[in-house]
PDB file of C-alpha atoms in Angstrom:
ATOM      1  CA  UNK P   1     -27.591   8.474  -3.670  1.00 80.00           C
ATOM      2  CA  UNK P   2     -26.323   6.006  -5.553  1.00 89.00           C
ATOM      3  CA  UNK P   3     -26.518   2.097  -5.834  1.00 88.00           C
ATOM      4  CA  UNK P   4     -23.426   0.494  -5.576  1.00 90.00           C
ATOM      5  CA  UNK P   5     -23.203  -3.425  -5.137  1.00 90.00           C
ATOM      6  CA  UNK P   6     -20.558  -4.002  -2.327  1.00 89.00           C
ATOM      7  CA  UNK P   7     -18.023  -6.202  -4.380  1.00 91.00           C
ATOM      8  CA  UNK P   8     -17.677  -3.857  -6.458  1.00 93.00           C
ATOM      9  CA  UNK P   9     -15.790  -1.220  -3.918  1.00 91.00           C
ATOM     10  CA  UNK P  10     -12.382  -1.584  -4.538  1.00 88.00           C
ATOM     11  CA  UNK P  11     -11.036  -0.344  -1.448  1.00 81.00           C
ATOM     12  CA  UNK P  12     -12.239  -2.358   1.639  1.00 75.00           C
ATOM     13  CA  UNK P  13     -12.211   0.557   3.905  1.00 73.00           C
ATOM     14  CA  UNK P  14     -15.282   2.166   1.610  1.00 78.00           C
ATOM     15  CA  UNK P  15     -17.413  -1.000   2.633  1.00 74.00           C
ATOM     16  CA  UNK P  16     -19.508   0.583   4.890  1.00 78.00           C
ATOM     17  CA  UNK P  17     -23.411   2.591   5.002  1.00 78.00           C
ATOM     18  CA  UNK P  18     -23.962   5.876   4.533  1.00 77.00           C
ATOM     19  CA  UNK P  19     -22.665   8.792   2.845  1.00 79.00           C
ATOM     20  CA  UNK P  20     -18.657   8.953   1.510  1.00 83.00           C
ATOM     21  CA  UNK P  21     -17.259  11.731   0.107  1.00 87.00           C
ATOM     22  CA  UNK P  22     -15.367   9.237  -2.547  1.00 93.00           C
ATOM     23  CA  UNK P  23     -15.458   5.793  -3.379  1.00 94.00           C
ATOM     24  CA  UNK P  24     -13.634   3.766  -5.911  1.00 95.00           C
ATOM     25  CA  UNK P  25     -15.460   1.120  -7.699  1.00 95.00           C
ATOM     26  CA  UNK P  26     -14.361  -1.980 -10.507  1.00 94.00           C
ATOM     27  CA  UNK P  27     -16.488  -3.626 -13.026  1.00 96.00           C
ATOM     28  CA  UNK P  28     -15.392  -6.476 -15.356  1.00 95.00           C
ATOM     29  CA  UNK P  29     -15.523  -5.631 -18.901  1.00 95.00           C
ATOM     30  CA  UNK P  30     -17.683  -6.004 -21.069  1.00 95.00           C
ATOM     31  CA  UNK P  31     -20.575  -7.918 -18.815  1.00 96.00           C
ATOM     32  CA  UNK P  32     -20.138  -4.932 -15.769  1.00 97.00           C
ATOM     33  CA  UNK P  33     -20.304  -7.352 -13.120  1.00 96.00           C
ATOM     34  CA  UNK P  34     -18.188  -6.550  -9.852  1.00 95.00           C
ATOM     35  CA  UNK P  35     -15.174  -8.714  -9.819  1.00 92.00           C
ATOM     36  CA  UNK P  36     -15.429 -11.409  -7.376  1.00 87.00           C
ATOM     37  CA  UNK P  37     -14.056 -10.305  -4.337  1.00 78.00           C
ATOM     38  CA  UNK P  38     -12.412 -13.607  -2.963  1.00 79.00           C
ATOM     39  CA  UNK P  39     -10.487 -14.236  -6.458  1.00 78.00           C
ATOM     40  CA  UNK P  40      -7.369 -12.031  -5.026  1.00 76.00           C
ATOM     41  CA  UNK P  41      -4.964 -10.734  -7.431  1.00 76.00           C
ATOM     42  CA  UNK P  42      -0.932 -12.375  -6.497  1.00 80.00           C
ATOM     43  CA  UNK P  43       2.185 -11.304  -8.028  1.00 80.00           C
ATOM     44  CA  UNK P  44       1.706 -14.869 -10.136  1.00 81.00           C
ATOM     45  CA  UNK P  45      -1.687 -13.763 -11.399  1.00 79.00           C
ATOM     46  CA  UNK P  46      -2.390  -9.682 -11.057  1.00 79.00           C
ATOM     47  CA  UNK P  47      -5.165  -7.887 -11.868  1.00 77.00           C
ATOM     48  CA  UNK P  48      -5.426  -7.268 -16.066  1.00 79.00           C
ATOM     49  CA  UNK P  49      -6.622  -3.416 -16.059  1.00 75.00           C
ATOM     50  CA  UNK P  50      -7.760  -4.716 -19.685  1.00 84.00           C
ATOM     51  CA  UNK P  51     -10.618  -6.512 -18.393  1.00 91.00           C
ATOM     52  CA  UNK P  52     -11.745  -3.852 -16.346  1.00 93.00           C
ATOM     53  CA  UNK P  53     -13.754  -0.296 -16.275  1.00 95.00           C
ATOM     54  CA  UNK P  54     -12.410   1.590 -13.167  1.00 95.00           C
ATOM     55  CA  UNK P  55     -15.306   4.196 -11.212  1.00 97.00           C
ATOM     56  CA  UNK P  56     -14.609   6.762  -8.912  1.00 96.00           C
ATOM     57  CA  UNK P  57     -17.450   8.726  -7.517  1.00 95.00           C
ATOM     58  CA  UNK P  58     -16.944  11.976  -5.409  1.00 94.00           C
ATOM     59  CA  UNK P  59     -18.001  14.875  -4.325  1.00 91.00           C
ATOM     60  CA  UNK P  60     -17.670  17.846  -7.138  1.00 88.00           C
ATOM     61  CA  UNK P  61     -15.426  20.132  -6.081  1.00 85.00           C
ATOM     62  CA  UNK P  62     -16.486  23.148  -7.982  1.00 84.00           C
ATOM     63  CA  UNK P  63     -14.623  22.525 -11.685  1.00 87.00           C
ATOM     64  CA  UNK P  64     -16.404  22.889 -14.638  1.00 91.00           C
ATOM     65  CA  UNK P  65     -18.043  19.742 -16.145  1.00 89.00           C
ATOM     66  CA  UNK P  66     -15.739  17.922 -18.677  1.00 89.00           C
ATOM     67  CA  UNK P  67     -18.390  19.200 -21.404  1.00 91.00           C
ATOM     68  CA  UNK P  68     -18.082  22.834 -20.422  1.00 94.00           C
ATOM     69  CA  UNK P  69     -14.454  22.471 -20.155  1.00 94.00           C
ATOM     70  CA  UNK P  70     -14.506  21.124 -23.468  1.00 95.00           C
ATOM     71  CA  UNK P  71     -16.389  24.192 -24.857  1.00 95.00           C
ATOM     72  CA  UNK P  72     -14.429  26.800 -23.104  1.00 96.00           C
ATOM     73  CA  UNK P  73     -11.024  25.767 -21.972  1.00 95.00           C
ATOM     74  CA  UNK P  74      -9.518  23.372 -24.399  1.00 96.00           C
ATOM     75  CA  UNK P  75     -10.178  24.553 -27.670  1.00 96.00           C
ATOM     76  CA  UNK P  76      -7.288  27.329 -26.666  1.00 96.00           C
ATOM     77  CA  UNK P  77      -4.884  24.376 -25.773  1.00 97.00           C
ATOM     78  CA  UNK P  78      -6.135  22.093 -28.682  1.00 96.00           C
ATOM     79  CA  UNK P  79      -3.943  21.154 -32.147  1.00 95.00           C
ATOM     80  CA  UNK P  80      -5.718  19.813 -35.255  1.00 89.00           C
ATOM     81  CA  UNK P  81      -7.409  16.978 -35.304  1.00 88.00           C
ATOM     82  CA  UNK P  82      -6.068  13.543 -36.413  1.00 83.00           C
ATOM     83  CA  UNK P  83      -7.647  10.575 -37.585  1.00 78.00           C
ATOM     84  CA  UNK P  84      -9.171   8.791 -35.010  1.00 87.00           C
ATOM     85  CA  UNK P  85     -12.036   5.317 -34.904  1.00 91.00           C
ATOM     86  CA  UNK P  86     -14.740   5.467 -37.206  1.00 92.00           C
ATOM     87  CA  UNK P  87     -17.269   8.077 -36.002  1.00 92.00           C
ATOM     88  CA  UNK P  88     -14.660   9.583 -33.314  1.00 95.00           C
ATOM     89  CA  UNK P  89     -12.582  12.792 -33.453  1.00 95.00           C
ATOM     90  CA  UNK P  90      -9.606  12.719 -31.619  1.00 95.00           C
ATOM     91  CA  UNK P  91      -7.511  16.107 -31.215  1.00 95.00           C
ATOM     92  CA  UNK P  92      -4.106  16.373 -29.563  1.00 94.00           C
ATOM     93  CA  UNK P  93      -3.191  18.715 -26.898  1.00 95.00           C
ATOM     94  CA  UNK P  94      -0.459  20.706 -27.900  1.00 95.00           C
ATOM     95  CA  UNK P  95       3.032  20.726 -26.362  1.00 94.00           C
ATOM     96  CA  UNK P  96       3.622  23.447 -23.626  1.00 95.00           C
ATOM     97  CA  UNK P  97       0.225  22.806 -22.388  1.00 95.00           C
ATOM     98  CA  UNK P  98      -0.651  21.919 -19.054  1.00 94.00           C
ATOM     99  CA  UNK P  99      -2.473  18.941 -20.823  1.00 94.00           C
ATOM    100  CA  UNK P 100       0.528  18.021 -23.311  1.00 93.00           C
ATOM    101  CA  UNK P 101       0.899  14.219 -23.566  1.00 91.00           C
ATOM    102  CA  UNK P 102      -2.781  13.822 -23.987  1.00 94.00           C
ATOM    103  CA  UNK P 103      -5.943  13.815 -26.276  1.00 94.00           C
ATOM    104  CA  UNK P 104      -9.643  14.791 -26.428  1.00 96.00           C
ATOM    105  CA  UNK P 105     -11.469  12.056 -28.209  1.00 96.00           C
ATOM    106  CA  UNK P 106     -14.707  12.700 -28.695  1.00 96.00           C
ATOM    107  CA  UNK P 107     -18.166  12.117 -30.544  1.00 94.00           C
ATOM    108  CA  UNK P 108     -18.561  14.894 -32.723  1.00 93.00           C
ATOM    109  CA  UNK P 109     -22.243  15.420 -32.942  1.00 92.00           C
ATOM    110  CA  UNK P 110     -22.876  14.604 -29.309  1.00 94.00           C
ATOM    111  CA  UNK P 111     -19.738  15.013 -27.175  1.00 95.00           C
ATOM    112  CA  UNK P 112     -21.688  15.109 -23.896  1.00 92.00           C
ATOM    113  CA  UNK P 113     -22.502  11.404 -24.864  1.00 93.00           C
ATOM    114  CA  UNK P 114     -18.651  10.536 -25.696  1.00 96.00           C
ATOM    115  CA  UNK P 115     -15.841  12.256 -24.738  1.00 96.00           C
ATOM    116  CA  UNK P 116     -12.715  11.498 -22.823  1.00 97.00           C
ATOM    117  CA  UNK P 117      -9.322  12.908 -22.065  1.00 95.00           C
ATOM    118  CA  UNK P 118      -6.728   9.747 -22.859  1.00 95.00           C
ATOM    119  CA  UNK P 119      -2.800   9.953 -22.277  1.00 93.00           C
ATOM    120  CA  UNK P 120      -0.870   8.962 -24.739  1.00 86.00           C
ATOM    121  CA  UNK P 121       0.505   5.467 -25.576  1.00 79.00           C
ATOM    122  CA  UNK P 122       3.738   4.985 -23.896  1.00 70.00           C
ATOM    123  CA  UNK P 123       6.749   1.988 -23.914  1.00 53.00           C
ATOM    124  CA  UNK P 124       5.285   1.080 -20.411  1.00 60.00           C
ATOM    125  CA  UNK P 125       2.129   1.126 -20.928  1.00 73.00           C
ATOM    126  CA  UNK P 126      -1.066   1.633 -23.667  1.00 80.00           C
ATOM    127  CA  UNK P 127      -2.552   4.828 -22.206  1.00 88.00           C
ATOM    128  CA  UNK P 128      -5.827   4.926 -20.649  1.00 93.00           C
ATOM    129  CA  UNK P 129      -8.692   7.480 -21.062  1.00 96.00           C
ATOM    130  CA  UNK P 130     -11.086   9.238 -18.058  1.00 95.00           C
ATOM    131  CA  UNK P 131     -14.597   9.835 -18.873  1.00 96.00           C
ATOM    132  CA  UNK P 132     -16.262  12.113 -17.056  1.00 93.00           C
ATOM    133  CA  UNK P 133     -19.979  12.638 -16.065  1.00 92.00           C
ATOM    134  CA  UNK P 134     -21.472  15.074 -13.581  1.00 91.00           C
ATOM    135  CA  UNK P 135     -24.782  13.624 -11.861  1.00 90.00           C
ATOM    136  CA  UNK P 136     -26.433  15.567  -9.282  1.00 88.00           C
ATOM    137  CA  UNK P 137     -23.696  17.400  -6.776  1.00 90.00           C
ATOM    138  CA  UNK P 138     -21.498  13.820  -7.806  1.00 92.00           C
ATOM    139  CA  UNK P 139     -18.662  13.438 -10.212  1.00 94.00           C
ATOM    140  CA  UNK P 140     -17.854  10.238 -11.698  1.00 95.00           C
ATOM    141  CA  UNK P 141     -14.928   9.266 -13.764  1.00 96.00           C
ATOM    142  CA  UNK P 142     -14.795   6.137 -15.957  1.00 97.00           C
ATOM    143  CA  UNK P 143     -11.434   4.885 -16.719  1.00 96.00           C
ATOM    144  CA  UNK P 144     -10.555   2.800 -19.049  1.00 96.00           C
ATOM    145  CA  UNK P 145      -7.707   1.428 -21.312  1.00 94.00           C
ATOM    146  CA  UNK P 146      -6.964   3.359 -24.521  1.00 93.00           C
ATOM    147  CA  UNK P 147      -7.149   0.572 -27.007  1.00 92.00           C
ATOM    148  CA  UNK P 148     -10.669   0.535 -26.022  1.00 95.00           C
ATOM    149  CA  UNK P 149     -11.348   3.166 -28.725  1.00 95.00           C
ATOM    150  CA  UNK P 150     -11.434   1.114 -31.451  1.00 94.00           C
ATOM    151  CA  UNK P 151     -14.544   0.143 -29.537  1.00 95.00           C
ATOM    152  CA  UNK P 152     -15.785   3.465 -28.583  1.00 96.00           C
ATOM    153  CA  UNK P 153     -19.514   3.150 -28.976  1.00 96.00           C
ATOM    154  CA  UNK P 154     -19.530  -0.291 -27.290  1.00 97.00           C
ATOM    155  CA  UNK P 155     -17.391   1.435 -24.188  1.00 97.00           C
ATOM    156  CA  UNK P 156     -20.051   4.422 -24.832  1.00 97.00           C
ATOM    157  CA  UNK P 157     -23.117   1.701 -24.173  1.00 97.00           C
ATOM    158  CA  UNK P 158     -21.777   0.316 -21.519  1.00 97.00           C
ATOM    159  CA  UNK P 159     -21.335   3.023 -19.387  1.00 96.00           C
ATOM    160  CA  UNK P 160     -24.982   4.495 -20.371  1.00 96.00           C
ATOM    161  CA  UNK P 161     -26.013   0.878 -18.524  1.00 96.00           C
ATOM    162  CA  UNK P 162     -24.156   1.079 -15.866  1.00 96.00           C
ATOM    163  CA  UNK P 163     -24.763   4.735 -15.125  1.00 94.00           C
ATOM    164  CA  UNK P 164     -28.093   3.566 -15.409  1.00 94.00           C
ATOM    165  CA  UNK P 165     -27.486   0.734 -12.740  1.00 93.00           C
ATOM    166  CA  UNK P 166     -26.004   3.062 -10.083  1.00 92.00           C
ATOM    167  CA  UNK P 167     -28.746   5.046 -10.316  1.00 85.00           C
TER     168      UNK P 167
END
């Protein structure tokens, strides 16, 4: 069980009691307040993803946990590291791999406290990064922009609290 305040479900049709099996949630960055549901986004003045955190809670399905994952599974698909934020470790995928295009970045002394997959920045876009945490029988994934890794151990806090909060 989890407490989720209802402005911050993104998709109306998850506004209702009772068990889902996934529900998609937004929080403004950094104060992690929902956004307020009757500012609506227009093609004159869309949503920034920039000032937000994106949640999606569901069901586990039976994968490994991101940390076990990172213990047994990527190290085979991993190239060396290169330089990454102060206090972060970022590794590459390698090319060929089912996760080419992306990188581990990671905490190296505690990785279950920070570590997320992030694509690569593109000419569209600057690449975004899933966190992933495993509570109880629930997995959540924390998405956020990649340029937020300059600011890794604030993004790092921040989800502590709010993992905290839905709890």
């Amino acid at each position: 069980a989890f407490n989720i305040e209802p402005a911050a479900i993104r998709q109306t049709v998850q506004r209702k009691p009772g068990t889902q099996d996934r529900i998609d949630l937004a929080y403004l960055w950094p104060s992690l307040l929902p956004p307020d549901p009757a500012r609506k986004p227009t093609v004159g003045a869309p949503v920034d993803p920039n000032e937000r955190l994106f949640v999606t809670i569901e069901v586990a399905d039976g994968t490994l946990p991101l940390i076990e994952r990172f213990k047994t599974i990527y190290p085979r698909y991993l190239a060396a590291a290169v330089e990454g934020p102060e206090g972060l470790t970022v590794r590459a995928f390698r090319d060929g791999t089912p996760y080419q295009g992306e990188e581990l970045a990671f905490e190296p002394a505690a990785p279950e406290h920070f570590l997320a997959r992030c694509s690569l920045k593109g000419v569209i876009n600057s690449g975004s990064c899933l966190l992933e945490r495993r509570i109880g029988n629930a997995d959540l994934t924390i998405r956020f922009p990649r340029d937020w890794l300059t600011d890794w151990k604030r993004v790092a806090d921040g989800v502590d609290r709010l993992m905290a909060r839905l709890r």
